[in-house]
């Protein structure tokens, strides 16, 4: 049985953090709170690791066209 | 319960400034006054920090396709 | 109350010049005479400053996808 | 009163040459003979100046997504 | 008889792993669990080989516009 | 009287070769056999000159988004 | 008589291999088994030549926006 890509995102809403890989080499991590059909994302408790240092970004509204992939983070 | 990405922007309209991260490495900060479905933004009291110096830009209409993410700025 | 980004442009039509920041690092300045939903712009009395020298371009029809932001110029 | 960007092009049809600034740094000059809603252009008597030398290109059908701006050339 | 590109993806759903070649030089490998009309993909058991080292990424939702091609991996 | 850009292409169908300038610096030359609304092109007897050497490519179906301009070649 | 670009592809379905030139400098060769309106392609018996070495890729689903042109390979 096939799974619709965007519906998979429902399974990780408000649960364990996801990793979002963005175009341009950025990778952020946060709790997914919402999304829409363009893959615009609302993320909470967002952290970005740059050169080994963690920058806390709080809540983020990401424009979908910047996303390469979303993955539940492995812990 | 899921939150629609663009509706989240309603919560920060005309309140504390938001940080808008743009493609090409620019980051601006201002009070969100409006937006539309393309993530075109109206920002007021906009400031951009370049090399430690703050440039005041006043009111800005940003074309949505330049946006990477929007975040309420942490103070 | 929220403001629609494109409607804000109405307030600067045929008034003080606006600065238009274009992709690729160009910045032009002129009087906004018209626009449409794609942010295609008609500008009059356009000037571009390149390396400290001002180049007069007259009337310009700018294709909207080149626009990063539009701002009323501060004088 | 606002002017629609594409309708402005009507005023320069088959008259004095226009300058078309293209993405990638090219600039061509020719008489506008037609256009459509995508800003696809038909230009006649097209010339391109490269390193001070003028290359005559005749009639050109330009795909609109390459256009940065169109301006009536100043003489 | 012609085959519709996206329907071909049905034949590899939940079977042997596929290789997905992404823009920017990345190549990932995983079991295809779903897709949609934009070529958004759900992949499971994803692995990425970087400089000879394998990084396990688990489940991935890939935004379709990053895809160059999908191919059943040869073993 | 205005001319629709794509209809101009009708005048060169199956006649003298056209030059097609593509993004990325390539320029090909061939007889236009067909086109559609996206400026997808069918070209026959296509030749590409690379470093002074002519490479014969036969029939080509070019995806429209690669086209910068099309021009009847001057001989 | 004009030919529709995508219909030309019908003539090479399941016949002699085609060469597909992709953005980013890649060129692959294979038997066309299907396509759709976005120029998404299904290719079989795909080979890619890199630095004089041939890499066999089997069946490929290529996302259409990566295609520059398709041409029946000359033998």
XYZ file of C-alpha atoms in Angstrom:
525
model
C 0.000 0.000 0.000
C 1.327 3.408 -0.971
C 1.721 6.306 1.464
C 1.172 9.908 0.428
C 4.349 11.885 1.184
C 2.671 14.782 2.922
C 0.413 12.572 5.033
C 3.506 10.935 6.513
C 4.210 14.298 8.082
C 1.037 13.839 10.156
C 2.685 11.012 12.036
C 5.443 13.237 13.367
C 3.349 16.298 14.238
C 4.027 17.486 17.789
C 6.161 14.479 18.646
C 9.868 13.772 18.487
C 11.891 16.412 16.650
C 12.429 16.198 12.910
C 15.501 17.161 10.950
C 14.854 19.451 7.970
C 17.551 19.603 5.343
C 17.432 22.908 3.462
C 18.923 23.963 0.136
C 22.221 25.748 0.584
C 23.570 23.252 3.096
C 21.604 24.219 6.203
C 20.108 21.599 8.499
C 17.671 22.514 11.242
C 15.986 20.413 13.904
C 12.681 21.058 15.629
C 9.213 19.830 16.503
C 6.855 19.906 13.510
C 3.680 21.782 14.385
C 2.134 22.199 10.959
C 2.631 22.043 7.229
C 0.689 22.691 4.040
C 0.591 21.396 0.491
C 3.672 23.429 -0.570
C 5.635 21.816 2.276
C 5.670 25.157 4.078
C 6.480 24.071 7.647
C 5.902 25.367 11.168
C 8.610 24.138 13.499
C 8.992 24.764 17.208
C 12.048 24.557 19.489
C 14.245 24.875 16.427
C 17.986 24.447 16.727
C 20.622 24.849 14.063
C 24.120 23.488 14.456
C 26.757 25.664 12.817
C 30.403 24.711 13.192
C 29.663 22.615 16.264
C 27.778 25.402 18.009
C 23.999 25.184 18.551
C 21.927 28.287 17.734
C 18.404 28.287 19.194
C 15.855 29.771 16.770
C 12.545 29.150 18.597
C 9.551 28.976 16.253
C 10.172 28.980 12.505
C 7.907 29.282 9.487
C 9.910 27.729 6.643
C 8.919 28.409 3.027
C 8.478 25.007 1.393
C 10.599 25.575 -1.696
C 13.724 25.608 0.494
C 13.195 22.061 1.756
C 15.230 19.131 0.412
C 13.912 16.531 2.838
C 12.312 16.077 6.250
C 13.201 13.139 8.472
C 12.277 12.142 11.998
C 15.525 12.604 13.907
C 17.121 9.449 15.212
C 18.024 9.374 18.895
C -3.648 19.566 16.306
C -1.867 20.879 13.238
C -1.200 24.552 12.584
C -1.284 26.036 9.099
C 2.085 27.691 8.404
C 0.728 30.950 7.096
C -1.832 31.335 9.859
C 0.987 31.276 12.396
C 2.049 34.572 10.879
C -1.210 36.069 12.174
C 0.024 35.684 15.710
C 2.998 37.948 15.157
C 1.270 40.656 13.101
C 1.986 44.114 14.472
C 3.721 42.799 17.566
C 7.318 42.012 18.457
C 9.680 42.128 15.485
C 10.307 39.046 13.356
C 13.530 37.955 11.732
C 13.247 37.121 8.040
C 16.012 35.022 6.572
C 16.352 35.634 2.821
C 18.057 33.626 0.096
C 21.535 34.900 -0.626
C 22.480 35.197 3.037
C 20.576 38.341 4.022
C 18.702 38.573 7.298
C 16.328 41.420 8.045
C 14.326 42.266 11.149
C 11.063 44.198 11.377
C 7.453 44.295 12.472
C 5.218 42.145 10.270
C 2.273 44.188 8.999
C 0.873 41.878 6.388
C 1.456 38.836 4.193
C -0.306 36.875 1.480
C -0.470 33.310 0.232
C 2.866 33.586 -1.658
C 4.538 34.678 1.599
C 4.940 38.177 0.176
C 5.514 40.217 3.332
C 5.005 43.798 4.478
C 7.475 44.687 7.191
C 7.831 47.943 9.080
C 10.772 49.429 11.017
C 13.081 47.109 9.093
C 16.725 46.863 10.027
C 19.468 44.894 8.347
C 22.762 44.166 10.029
C 25.692 44.101 7.623
C 29.185 43.598 9.002
C 28.108 44.710 12.477
C 26.534 47.918 11.175
C 22.744 48.430 11.273
C 21.074 49.835 8.129
C 17.545 51.180 8.662
C 15.254 50.359 5.713
C 11.851 51.581 6.980
C 8.917 49.819 5.307
C 9.645 46.869 3.025
C 7.513 44.827 0.641
C 9.384 41.535 0.271
C 8.586 39.199 -2.639
C 7.770 35.835 -1.076
C 10.038 33.674 -3.225
C 13.083 35.215 -1.528
C 12.083 34.012 1.939
C 13.775 31.009 3.581
C 12.090 31.355 6.950
C 10.348 33.792 9.268
C 10.819 33.636 13.017
C 9.676 35.810 15.895
C 12.905 37.407 17.092
C 14.038 36.425 20.553
C 14.840 39.231 22.917
C -5.299 44.719 11.124
C -3.318 43.034 8.385
C -2.192 44.785 5.199
C -1.981 42.991 1.847
C 1.586 43.327 0.533
C 0.656 44.417 -2.958
C -1.903 46.949 -1.802
C 0.813 48.741 0.147
C 2.306 49.550 -3.225
C -0.772 51.674 -3.934
C 0.299 54.112 -1.267
C 3.545 54.940 -3.037
C 2.214 55.138 -6.602
C 3.313 58.338 -8.321
C 4.784 59.822 -5.166
C 8.218 59.820 -3.607
C 10.681 57.451 -5.288
C 10.976 53.826 -4.183
C 14.087 51.699 -4.004
C 13.814 48.324 -5.718
C 16.342 45.707 -4.712
C 16.856 43.168 -7.502
C 18.372 39.692 -7.494
C 22.001 39.742 -8.531
C 22.886 42.718 -6.353
C 21.343 45.563 -8.366
C 19.423 48.348 -6.704
C 17.397 50.859 -8.672
C 15.417 53.899 -7.606
C 12.430 55.464 -9.301
C 8.819 56.583 -9.100
C 6.394 53.651 -9.085
C 3.766 54.109 -11.785
C 2.171 50.685 -11.796
C 2.432 47.042 -10.778
C 0.512 43.806 -11.171
C -0.041 40.619 -9.221
C 3.359 39.151 -10.261
C 5.057 42.264 -8.866
C 5.915 43.324 -12.407
C 6.646 47.025 -11.935
C 6.548 50.194 -14.025
C 9.030 52.722 -12.717
C 9.739 56.207 -14.005
C 12.783 58.472 -13.590
C 14.840 55.411 -12.753
C 18.406 55.778 -11.571
C 20.930 53.089 -10.807
C 24.063 53.755 -8.840
C 27.029 51.684 -9.975
C 30.396 52.238 -8.330
C 29.365 55.679 -7.125
C 28.244 56.788 -10.583
C 24.527 57.397 -11.321
C 23.132 55.933 -14.561
C 19.778 57.370 -15.660
C 17.494 54.691 -17.123
C 14.237 56.625 -17.653
C 11.136 54.386 -17.683
C 11.574 50.724 -16.764
C 9.263 47.708 -16.938
C 10.736 45.255 -14.437
C 9.734 41.582 -14.547
C 8.488 40.730 -11.065
C 10.528 37.579 -10.504
C 13.694 39.694 -10.287
C 12.444 41.679 -7.291
C 13.714 40.992 -3.759
C 11.987 43.921 -2.106
C 10.504 47.350 -2.720
C 10.837 50.143 -0.193
C 9.878 53.807 -0.179
C 13.244 55.572 -0.274
C 14.146 57.613 2.773
C 15.216 61.147 2.169
C -3.779 56.496 -11.702
C -1.928 53.192 -11.915
C -0.491 51.765 -15.131
C -0.399 48.020 -15.837
C 3.207 47.005 -16.523
C 2.525 45.022 -19.666
C 0.262 47.645 -21.171
C 3.116 50.123 -21.009
C 4.794 47.947 -23.604
C 2.033 48.885 -26.030
C 3.326 52.430 -26.113
C 6.691 51.396 -27.488
C 5.501 48.843 -30.034
C 7.030 49.461 -33.464
C 8.574 52.748 -32.437
C 11.921 53.774 -31.063
C 14.144 50.851 -30.041
C 13.953 49.413 -26.511
C 16.767 48.046 -24.410
C 16.125 44.611 -22.921
C 18.280 43.626 -19.993
C 18.560 39.835 -19.738
C 19.651 37.592 -16.877
C 23.280 36.599 -17.152
C 24.461 40.103 -17.996
C 23.341 40.417 -21.603
C 21.735 43.563 -22.917
C 20.083 43.714 -26.321
C 18.462 46.556 -28.203
C 15.748 46.375 -30.822
C 12.295 47.428 -31.963
C 9.531 45.730 -29.985
C 7.048 44.083 -32.333
C 5.059 42.013 -29.882
C 4.843 40.505 -26.427
C 2.559 38.280 -24.392
C 1.550 37.817 -20.770
C 4.777 35.916 -19.904
C 6.790 38.856 -21.236
C 7.885 36.717 -24.170
C 9.057 39.354 -26.654
C 9.405 39.728 -30.409
C 12.143 42.180 -31.260
C 13.303 43.339 -34.671
C 16.589 44.920 -35.804
C 18.236 43.528 -32.688
C 21.774 44.484 -31.825
C 23.935 43.271 -28.981
C 27.074 45.043 -27.911
C 29.788 42.709 -26.673
C 33.133 44.159 -25.681
C 32.490 47.280 -27.715
C 31.620 45.365 -30.854
C 28.034 45.366 -32.202
C 26.579 42.009 -33.294
C 23.454 42.242 -35.453
C 20.906 39.543 -34.577
C 17.919 40.518 -36.756
C 14.582 39.253 -35.421
C 14.530 37.652 -31.977
C 11.880 35.753 -30.035
C 12.964 36.086 -26.402
C 11.522 33.750 -23.746
C 10.072 35.989 -21.045
C 11.694 34.343 -18.040
C 15.088 35.671 -19.172
C 14.011 39.303 -18.963
C 15.083 41.543 -16.062
C 13.681 44.764 -17.465
C 12.644 46.530 -20.669
C 13.245 50.223 -21.190
C 12.766 52.592 -24.111
C 16.318 53.433 -25.122
C 17.395 56.998 -24.608
C 18.936 58.762 -27.527
C 2.949 0.645 -25.542
C 3.923 3.728 -23.556
C 4.439 3.751 -19.789
C 3.560 6.752 -17.632
C 6.687 7.807 -15.699
C 5.040 8.081 -12.306
C 3.172 4.798 -12.631
C 6.493 3.021 -13.072
C 7.169 4.009 -9.489
C 4.276 1.731 -8.439
C 6.286 -1.289 -9.507
C 9.055 -0.587 -7.013
C 6.892 0.412 -4.028
C 7.905 -1.489 -0.900
C 10.282 -3.781 -2.759
C 13.973 -3.652 -3.496
C 15.635 -0.323 -2.668
C 15.758 2.490 -5.195
C 18.538 4.987 -5.771
C 17.432 8.613 -5.843
C 19.802 11.071 -7.450
C 19.283 14.573 -6.058
C 20.341 17.972 -7.369
C 23.557 19.153 -5.789
C 25.324 15.837 -6.190
C 23.665 13.802 -3.442
C 22.580 10.212 -3.996
C 20.420 8.362 -1.487
C 19.158 4.806 -1.404
C 16.049 3.471 0.284
C 12.771 1.604 -0.042
C 10.092 3.659 -1.788
C 6.925 3.782 0.314
C 5.007 6.489 -1.472
C 5.065 9.330 -3.971
C 2.758 11.938 -5.416
C 2.339 13.846 -8.656
C 5.155 16.321 -7.823
C 7.514 13.350 -7.343
C 7.570 14.058 -3.608
C 8.836 10.744 -2.234
C 8.584 8.780 1.006
C 11.598 6.547 1.447
C 12.358 4.119 4.269
C 15.654 2.612 5.447
C 17.477 5.430 3.709
C 21.236 5.392 3.466
C 23.526 8.018 2.020
C 27.125 7.288 1.120
C 29.442 10.227 1.687
C 33.145 9.789 1.082
C 32.888 6.012 1.406
C 31.042 6.212 4.745
C 27.369 5.197 5.016
C 25.033 7.517 6.970
C 21.713 5.963 7.993
C 18.833 8.453 7.686
C 15.792 6.233 8.443
C 12.566 7.579 6.908
C 12.767 10.532 4.533
C 10.162 12.775 2.926
C 11.915 14.228 -0.110
C 10.492 17.321 -1.840
C 10.064 16.387 -5.496
C 11.788 19.380 -7.042
C 15.132 18.096 -5.731
C 14.941 14.844 -7.683
C 16.972 14.295 -10.853
C 16.078 10.631 -11.314
C 14.906 7.510 -9.489
C 16.204 4.077 -10.390
C 15.752 0.616 -8.920
C 19.164 -0.165 -7.465
C 21.072 -2.964 -9.128
C 22.429 -5.685 -6.902
C -0.117 46.034 -34.987
C 1.292 43.702 -32.372
C 2.656 40.223 -33.120
C 2.295 37.341 -30.685
C 5.773 35.974 -29.919
C 4.949 32.326 -30.434
C 3.066 32.927 -33.677
C 6.199 34.459 -35.158
C 7.678 30.985 -34.915
C 5.108 29.833 -37.485
C 6.836 31.926 -40.114
C 10.082 30.018 -39.792
C 8.660 26.504 -39.560
C 10.350 24.144 -42.013
C 12.254 26.922 -43.730
C 15.683 28.424 -43.266
C 17.473 27.283 -40.114
C 17.022 29.131 -36.828
C 19.574 29.750 -34.127
C 18.467 28.805 -30.626
C 20.404 30.331 -27.778
C 20.210 28.153 -24.674
C 20.926 28.910 -21.026
C 24.407 27.867 -20.033
C 26.041 29.337 -23.111
C 25.077 26.777 -25.741
C 23.907 27.828 -29.181
C 22.379 25.371 -31.622
C 21.177 25.775 -35.188
C 18.529 23.778 -36.990
C 15.278 23.733 -38.918
C 12.267 24.366 -36.680
C 9.667 21.641 -37.155
C 7.374 22.375 -34.260
C 6.860 24.122 -30.947
C 4.266 24.429 -28.211
C 3.108 27.015 -25.706
C 6.052 26.317 -23.327
C 8.462 27.015 -26.194
C 9.365 23.330 -26.268
C 10.919 22.995 -29.729
C 11.425 20.289 -32.334
C 14.453 21.009 -34.444
C 15.839 19.010 -37.353
C 19.335 18.931 -38.907
C 20.697 20.398 -35.697
C 24.303 21.472 -35.491
C 26.208 22.799 -32.515
C 29.516 24.591 -32.866
C 31.899 23.924 -29.990
C 35.373 25.433 -30.117
C 35.159 25.837 -33.879
C 34.149 22.224 -34.445
C 30.635 21.377 -35.697
C 28.803 18.509 -33.955
C 25.796 17.150 -35.841
C 22.906 16.266 -33.504
C 20.124 15.360 -35.983
C 16.634 15.800 -34.526
C 16.280 17.476 -31.138
C 13.361 17.948 -28.753
C 14.387 20.930 -26.607
C 12.585 21.603 -23.308
C 11.348 25.190 -23.490
C 12.670 26.402 -20.147
C 16.234 26.165 -21.502
C 15.624 28.671 -24.297
C 16.876 32.262 -24.079
C 15.904 33.275 -27.592
C 15.199 31.953 -31.076
C 16.265 33.825 -34.186
C 16.164 33.058 -37.897
C 19.821 32.597 -38.783
C 21.312 35.181 -41.079
C 23.158 33.947 -44.113
C 2.891 21.142 -41.188
C 3.916 21.656 -37.595
C 4.855 18.838 -35.213
C 4.065 18.960 -31.491
C 7.317 18.524 -29.553
C 6.070 15.877 -27.167
C 4.363 13.842 -29.890
C 7.705 13.470 -31.626
C 8.726 11.413 -28.628
C 6.110 8.828 -29.653
C 8.152 8.006 -32.724
C 11.130 6.861 -30.684
C 9.268 4.933 -27.982
C 10.715 1.443 -27.510
C 13.001 1.741 -30.514
C 16.579 2.839 -30.989
C 18.125 4.489 -27.927
C 17.814 8.223 -27.337
C 20.360 10.571 -25.836
C 19.047 12.766 -23.025
C 21.084 15.834 -22.197
C 20.534 16.900 -18.574
C 21.228 20.160 -16.791
C 24.528 20.086 -14.971
C 26.433 18.527 -17.859
C 25.214 14.932 -17.663
C 24.280 12.972 -20.762
C 22.520 9.622 -20.572
C 21.482 7.164 -23.260
C 18.654 4.648 -23.149
C 15.467 3.324 -24.705
C 12.503 5.635 -24.117
C 9.601 3.701 -22.618
C 7.342 6.547 -21.617
C 6.964 10.249 -20.938
C 4.355 12.707 -19.756
C 3.468 16.347 -20.314
C 6.216 17.597 -17.944
C 8.777 15.670 -20.008
C 9.213 13.238 -17.107
C 10.807 10.264 -18.853
C 11.038 6.510 -18.340
C 14.194 5.151 -19.882
C 15.400 1.556 -20.013
C 18.891 0.100 -20.538
C 20.341 3.437 -19.488
C 24.052 4.064 -19.777
C 26.022 7.090 -18.720
C 29.533 7.756 -19.945
C 31.737 9.434 -17.354
C 35.372 10.079 -18.194
C 35.335 7.429 -20.903
C 33.886 4.771 -18.591
C 30.328 3.472 -19.120
C 28.096 3.148 -16.029
C 24.992 0.985 -16.503
C 21.964 2.429 -14.684
C 19.160 0.082 -15.845
C 15.713 1.698 -15.679
C 15.480 5.406 -14.877
C 12.583 7.735 -14.077
C 13.909 11.205 -14.909
C 12.122 14.289 -13.549
C 11.338 16.465 -16.573
C 12.706 19.744 -15.250
C 16.248 18.344 -15.519
C 16.034 17.771 -19.273
C 17.714 20.124 -21.752
C 16.980 18.072 -24.856
C 16.202 14.582 -26.103
C 17.584 13.278 -29.380
C 17.489 9.910 -31.131
C 21.073 8.712 -30.914
C 22.919 8.409 -34.192
C 24.614 5.126 -34.928
